[in-house]
Short mmCIF file of C-alpha atoms and ligand atoms in Angstrom, two decimals:
data_model
loop_
_atom_site.label_atom_id
_atom_site.label_comp_id
_atom_site.label_asym_id
_atom_site.label_seq_id
_atom_site.Cartn_x
_atom_site.Cartn_y
_atom_site.Cartn_z
CA MET A 1 14.75 -6.12 16.51
CA ALA A 2 10.92 -5.92 16.74
CA ASN A 3 8.99 -7.62 19.33
CA SER A 4 5.75 -7.20 17.79
CA VAL A 5 4.83 -6.51 14.19
CA ILE A 6 1.29 -6.37 12.76
CA LEU A 7 0.20 -6.17 9.16
CA TYR A 8 -3.41 -5.09 8.68
CA PRO A 9 -4.87 -4.86 5.18
CA LEU A 10 -7.59 -2.23 4.91
CA GLY A 11 -8.15 -2.98 1.41
CA VAL A 12 -7.25 -5.67 -0.99
CA GLY A 13 -9.04 -4.99 -4.24
CA ASP A 14 -8.08 -3.92 -7.74
CA ALA A 15 -8.65 -0.47 -9.22
CA PHE A 16 -12.30 -1.46 -10.29
CA THR A 17 -13.32 -3.23 -7.15
CA ALA A 18 -16.90 -2.68 -5.70
CA ARG A 19 -16.52 -5.54 -3.13
CA HIS A 20 -13.46 -4.47 -1.29
CA PHE A 21 -11.42 -1.27 -0.68
CA PHE A 22 -8.46 -0.39 -2.95
CA VAL A 23 -5.31 -2.25 -1.70
CA ASN A 24 -3.69 -0.44 1.28
CA CYS A 25 -2.28 -1.54 4.50
CA PHE A 26 -1.56 -0.50 8.07
CA ILE A 27 1.45 -1.72 9.92
CA SER A 28 2.37 -1.48 13.56
CA VAL A 29 5.96 -2.12 14.60
CA ASP A 30 6.15 -2.06 18.43
CA GLY A 31 3.37 0.57 18.52
CA ARG A 32 4.92 2.72 15.78
CA GLU A 33 2.28 3.03 13.21
CA PHE A 34 2.40 3.53 9.56
CA PHE A 35 0.36 3.11 6.41
CA ILE A 36 1.14 2.07 2.87
CA ASP A 37 -0.96 4.05 0.28
CA CYS A 38 -4.07 6.15 0.91
CA PRO A 39 -7.13 5.35 -1.23
CA ALA A 40 -10.23 7.68 -1.57
CA TYR A 41 -13.14 7.78 0.84
CA LEU A 42 -11.02 7.23 3.88
CA GLY A 43 -13.94 7.92 6.30
CA LYS A 44 -16.13 5.28 4.70
CA MET A 45 -13.31 2.90 4.56
CA PHE A 46 -12.69 3.22 8.37
CA HIS A 47 -16.48 3.23 9.08
CA SER A 48 -16.71 -0.15 7.30
CA ASN A 49 -13.53 -1.48 8.68
CA ASN A 50 -14.62 -0.68 12.25
CA LYS A 51 -17.77 -2.72 11.63
CA HIS A 52 -16.33 -5.77 10.06
CA GLY A 53 -12.70 -5.65 10.53
CA GLU A 54 -10.51 -7.21 13.44
CA LEU A 55 -8.77 -4.04 14.24
CA LYS A 56 -10.43 -0.70 14.92
CA LEU A 57 -8.71 2.19 13.23
CA ASP A 58 -9.47 5.88 12.35
CA LEU A 59 -8.02 8.94 10.60
CA HIS A 60 -6.09 10.12 13.51
CA ARG A 61 -3.79 7.16 13.22
CA TYR A 62 -2.13 8.46 10.07
CA ARG A 63 1.10 9.75 11.31
CA GLU A 64 3.55 8.02 8.82
CA LEU A 65 2.77 7.15 5.16
CA PHE A 66 4.44 5.46 2.37
CA ILE A 67 3.22 5.72 -1.31
CA THR A 68 3.75 3.19 -3.98
CA HIS A 69 2.71 5.20 -7.02
CA MET A 70 0.41 7.88 -8.44
CA HIS A 71 -2.66 5.77 -9.67
CA ALA A 72 -5.86 6.94 -8.05
CA ASP A 73 -6.58 3.82 -6.22
CA HIS A 74 -3.37 4.37 -4.24
CA VAL A 75 -3.22 8.19 -3.73
CA GLY A 76 -6.87 9.20 -4.18
CA GLY A 77 -7.22 9.83 -0.60
CA LEU A 78 -4.37 12.06 0.01
CA GLU A 79 -6.27 15.24 -0.53
CA GLU A 80 -8.86 14.11 2.06
CA LEU A 81 -6.09 13.30 4.47
CA ALA A 82 -4.49 16.77 3.89
CA TYR A 83 -7.54 18.59 4.89
CA PHE A 84 -8.31 16.30 7.83
CA GLN A 85 -4.97 16.44 9.31
CA TYR A 86 -4.67 20.34 8.60
CA TYR A 87 -8.06 21.26 10.01
CA LYS A 88 -8.52 18.79 12.63
CA THR A 89 -4.97 17.93 13.96
CA GLU A 90 -1.73 19.89 14.58
CA ASN A 91 0.71 17.36 13.32
CA PRO A 92 1.34 16.97 9.59
CA VAL A 93 1.59 13.37 8.41
CA LYS A 94 5.19 12.27 7.50
CA LEU A 95 5.20 11.32 3.86
CA TYR A 96 8.04 9.04 2.84
CA GLY A 97 9.27 8.52 -0.72
CA PRO A 98 12.07 9.32 -3.25
CA GLU A 99 12.29 13.07 -3.86
CA TRP A 100 10.70 12.76 -7.25
CA LEU A 101 7.57 10.94 -5.93
CA LEU A 102 7.08 13.66 -3.33
CA GLN A 103 7.23 16.28 -6.06
CA ASP A 104 4.71 14.35 -8.05
CA ILE A 105 2.39 14.15 -5.13
CA TRP A 106 2.51 18.01 -4.58
CA THR A 107 2.12 18.61 -8.36
CA HIS A 108 -1.00 16.40 -8.20
CA LEU A 109 -2.43 17.94 -5.11
CA ARG A 110 -1.25 21.56 -5.59
CA PRO A 111 -4.29 22.95 -7.51
CA ALA A 112 -6.64 22.05 -4.79
CA LEU A 113 -4.43 22.44 -1.74
CA GLU A 114 -2.47 25.63 -2.52
CA PRO A 115 -5.48 27.90 -2.45
CA SER A 116 -7.27 26.12 0.45
CA VAL A 117 -6.13 28.10 3.46
CA ARG A 118 -7.46 29.31 6.71
CA GLU A 119 -8.60 32.90 6.93
CA GLY A 120 -5.90 35.43 6.16
CA GLY A 121 -5.41 34.43 2.53
CA GLY A 122 -2.28 33.55 0.81
CA LEU A 123 -1.21 30.27 -0.69
CA ALA A 124 -0.55 27.10 1.12
CA ALA A 125 2.67 25.00 0.71
CA PHE A 126 3.10 21.25 0.63
CA ASP A 127 4.47 21.24 4.16
CA TRP A 128 1.37 22.85 5.64
CA TYR A 129 -0.33 19.56 4.96
CA PHE A 130 2.35 17.02 5.08
CA ASP A 131 5.87 16.58 6.30
CA PRO A 132 7.43 15.22 3.13
CA VAL A 133 10.64 13.14 3.92
CA PRO A 134 12.77 12.12 1.04
CA ILE A 135 14.30 8.77 1.59
CA PRO A 136 17.13 7.15 -0.43
CA HIS A 137 16.83 3.55 -1.84
CA PHE A 138 17.85 2.25 1.59
CA HIS A 139 16.85 4.05 4.79
CA ASP A 140 17.13 3.21 8.40
CA PHE A 141 14.05 4.32 10.53
CA GLY A 142 15.49 3.10 13.64
CA ASP A 143 12.58 0.66 14.39
CA PHE A 144 12.93 -0.83 10.95
CA LYS A 145 14.80 -0.48 7.71
CA VAL A 146 13.18 0.16 4.31
CA SER A 147 14.48 -0.29 0.73
CA TYR A 148 12.51 0.11 -2.44
CA LYS A 149 12.73 -0.73 -6.19
CA THR A 150 10.67 0.36 -9.26
CA THR A 151 8.31 -2.31 -10.52
CA ARG A 152 7.02 -3.16 -14.03
CA HIS A 153 3.70 -1.05 -13.89
CA ILE A 154 3.41 2.47 -14.86
CA PRO A 155 6.92 4.15 -14.82
CA ARG A 156 7.78 5.40 -11.24
CA THR A 157 5.86 2.59 -9.37
CA LEU A 158 7.60 1.35 -6.17
CA ALA A 159 7.75 -2.03 -4.37
CA PHE A 160 9.03 -1.91 -0.71
CA ARG A 161 10.93 -4.25 1.51
CA PHE A 162 10.60 -3.58 5.18
CA ASP A 163 13.19 -5.11 7.48
CA PHE A 164 12.19 -5.46 11.12
CA GLY A 165 15.43 -7.11 12.21
CA ASN A 166 13.89 -10.58 12.67
CA PHE A 167 11.40 -10.57 9.82
CA ARG A 168 11.29 -9.07 6.41
CA LEU A 169 8.09 -8.00 4.45
CA GLY A 170 8.03 -7.57 0.79
CA TYR A 171 5.27 -5.28 -0.66
CA ALA A 172 4.43 -5.14 -4.36
CA PRO A 173 0.79 -4.36 -4.83
CA ASP A 174 1.01 -3.15 -8.50
CA THR A 175 3.48 -4.86 -10.80
CA GLY A 176 3.72 -6.94 -13.96
CA PHE A 177 5.57 -10.26 -13.85
CA ASP A 178 9.09 -9.43 -13.20
CA PRO A 179 11.74 -12.09 -12.44
CA ASP A 180 14.16 -9.52 -11.05
CA LEU A 181 11.63 -8.11 -8.68
CA ILE A 182 10.65 -11.67 -7.67
CA ALA A 183 14.38 -12.32 -6.77
CA TRP A 184 14.44 -9.18 -4.73
CA LEU A 185 11.24 -10.04 -2.91
CA ASN A 186 12.28 -13.57 -2.40
CA GLU A 187 14.76 -12.45 0.36
CA CYS A 188 11.64 -11.77 2.49
CA ASP A 189 9.84 -13.84 4.97
CA LEU A 190 6.36 -12.75 3.64
CA ILE A 191 5.50 -11.09 0.43
CA ILE A 192 2.34 -9.13 -0.62
CA HIS A 193 2.16 -9.41 -4.55
CA ASP A 194 -0.13 -8.18 -7.29
CA ALA A 195 -2.30 -10.93 -8.96
CA TRP A 196 -4.48 -10.67 -12.05
CA PHE A 197 -7.37 -12.89 -12.45
CA GLY A 198 -9.06 -13.56 -15.84
CA LYS A 199 -8.06 -12.74 -19.40
CA THR A 200 -4.51 -11.53 -19.93
CA GLU A 201 -5.61 -9.50 -23.07
CA ALA A 202 -7.08 -6.59 -21.07
CA LEU A 203 -7.02 -2.81 -20.57
CA GLY A 204 -6.06 -2.26 -24.19
CA GLY A 205 -3.23 -4.76 -24.39
CA ASP A 206 -1.29 -7.56 -22.74
CA ILE A 207 -1.92 -7.15 -19.02
CA ARG A 208 1.56 -8.28 -18.15
CA SER A 209 2.86 -4.85 -18.67
CA LEU A 210 0.72 -3.83 -15.65
CA HIS A 211 -0.27 -6.64 -13.46
CA THR A 212 0.71 -10.33 -12.97
CA PRO A 213 -1.49 -13.10 -14.12
CA ILE A 214 -2.06 -16.13 -12.08
CA ALA A 215 -0.62 -18.39 -14.63
CA ASP A 216 2.73 -16.57 -14.37
CA LEU A 217 2.68 -16.63 -10.73
CA LEU A 218 2.21 -20.42 -10.76
CA THR A 219 5.54 -20.97 -12.65
CA LEU A 220 7.29 -19.76 -9.48
CA PRO A 221 8.68 -22.21 -6.93
CA GLU A 222 6.40 -23.57 -4.29
CA ASP A 223 8.37 -22.15 -1.34
CA PHE A 224 7.85 -18.54 -2.97
CA GLN A 225 4.09 -19.44 -3.29
CA ARG A 226 3.70 -20.56 0.19
CA LYS A 227 5.17 -17.24 1.73
CA THR A 228 3.15 -14.95 -0.62
CA LEU A 229 -0.13 -13.29 -0.31
CA LEU A 230 -1.88 -12.07 -3.26
CA CYS A 231 -3.40 -8.71 -3.40
CA HIS A 232 -4.92 -6.20 -5.96
CA TYR A 233 -7.27 -8.89 -6.99
CA ALA A 234 -10.56 -8.77 -8.94
CA ASP A 235 -13.90 -9.09 -7.25
CA THR A 236 -14.35 -12.34 -8.97
CA ALA A 237 -11.29 -13.81 -7.25
CA TYR A 238 -13.56 -15.72 -4.82
CA ARG A 239 -17.17 -16.27 -4.47
CA ASP A 240 -17.86 -16.89 -0.76
CA SER A 241 -14.62 -16.89 1.12
CA PRO A 242 -11.12 -15.58 0.16
CA GLU A 243 -9.86 -18.98 1.50
CA ASN A 244 -11.69 -20.62 -1.47
CA PRO A 245 -10.37 -18.79 -4.55
CA SER A 246 -12.49 -19.14 -7.77
CA GLU A 247 -9.41 -20.47 -9.56
CA ASN A 248 -6.42 -22.56 -8.88
CA ILE A 249 -3.91 -20.35 -7.21
CA GLY A 250 -1.32 -23.16 -6.25
CA ALA A 251 0.21 -22.65 -2.80
CA TYR A 252 -0.63 -18.91 -2.75
CA ARG A 253 -3.26 -17.36 -0.49
CA LEU A 254 -5.48 -14.28 -1.04
CA LEU A 255 -4.62 -11.43 1.27
CA GLN A 256 -7.64 -10.75 3.45
CA GLN A 257 -9.24 -7.30 4.09
CA GLY A 258 -9.83 -6.61 7.80
CA LYS A 259 -7.64 -9.47 9.06
CA VAL A 260 -4.74 -9.16 11.55
CA TYR A 261 -1.42 -10.72 10.33
CA ARG A 262 1.05 -11.04 13.24
CA LEU A 263 4.38 -11.14 11.57
CA VAL A 264 6.33 -10.92 14.83
ZN1 ZN B 301 -1.40 1.18 -10.31
#
């Protein structure tokens, strides 16, 4: 059972944001630290965070990493992180996910990372840069337990549940409206969930196949709303303060970038 759990969003924005960083989070469990997702321009993100955020962080803190899916706003920083840890540290970052996701990540990074080696030549392998650790649907990490489920987004997108013994966190940053997923997340004490502001006819079709409109979220019971923080939101989601959303979001709150959430 954890004595201290901190959730810290380094980014909260959608894939088009200019106002925030792409949604990604840092979590500390009794001092054991991990991240979820890894957007591009990591150095700039940390520089900005350390000016404006409540918690100071840097690239050296990446030791354990979970990935939700292969969209650029979630994995665009993996190549940067690979070089950083390879050339500047001696400890490959542990990368957790199902076997197929780890393979997708290497397929994505391989053309750049494989020939990028130190003097002596030869081709690099995935495990020169990362320590890929396949995990099954349920995995006990000792300090916490993790399970995952695919979401209604692009195929092979994951939502996670983190069980800290005395507190459960649900994390679904990219998902269409999915009652089965909502029921699975509803077992948690706090939920981070995708939110789509604006027209639902977007990105070439009905946005519900990719993201969750506010109107759909408002059909859910108030107790679900009260424990759910919305993320992956548009720059128009609020004007002056994330505590004053630009449209009615019921009992939900917007997840705030650079704010410490003490879960335990
Ligand atoms: Zn996505």
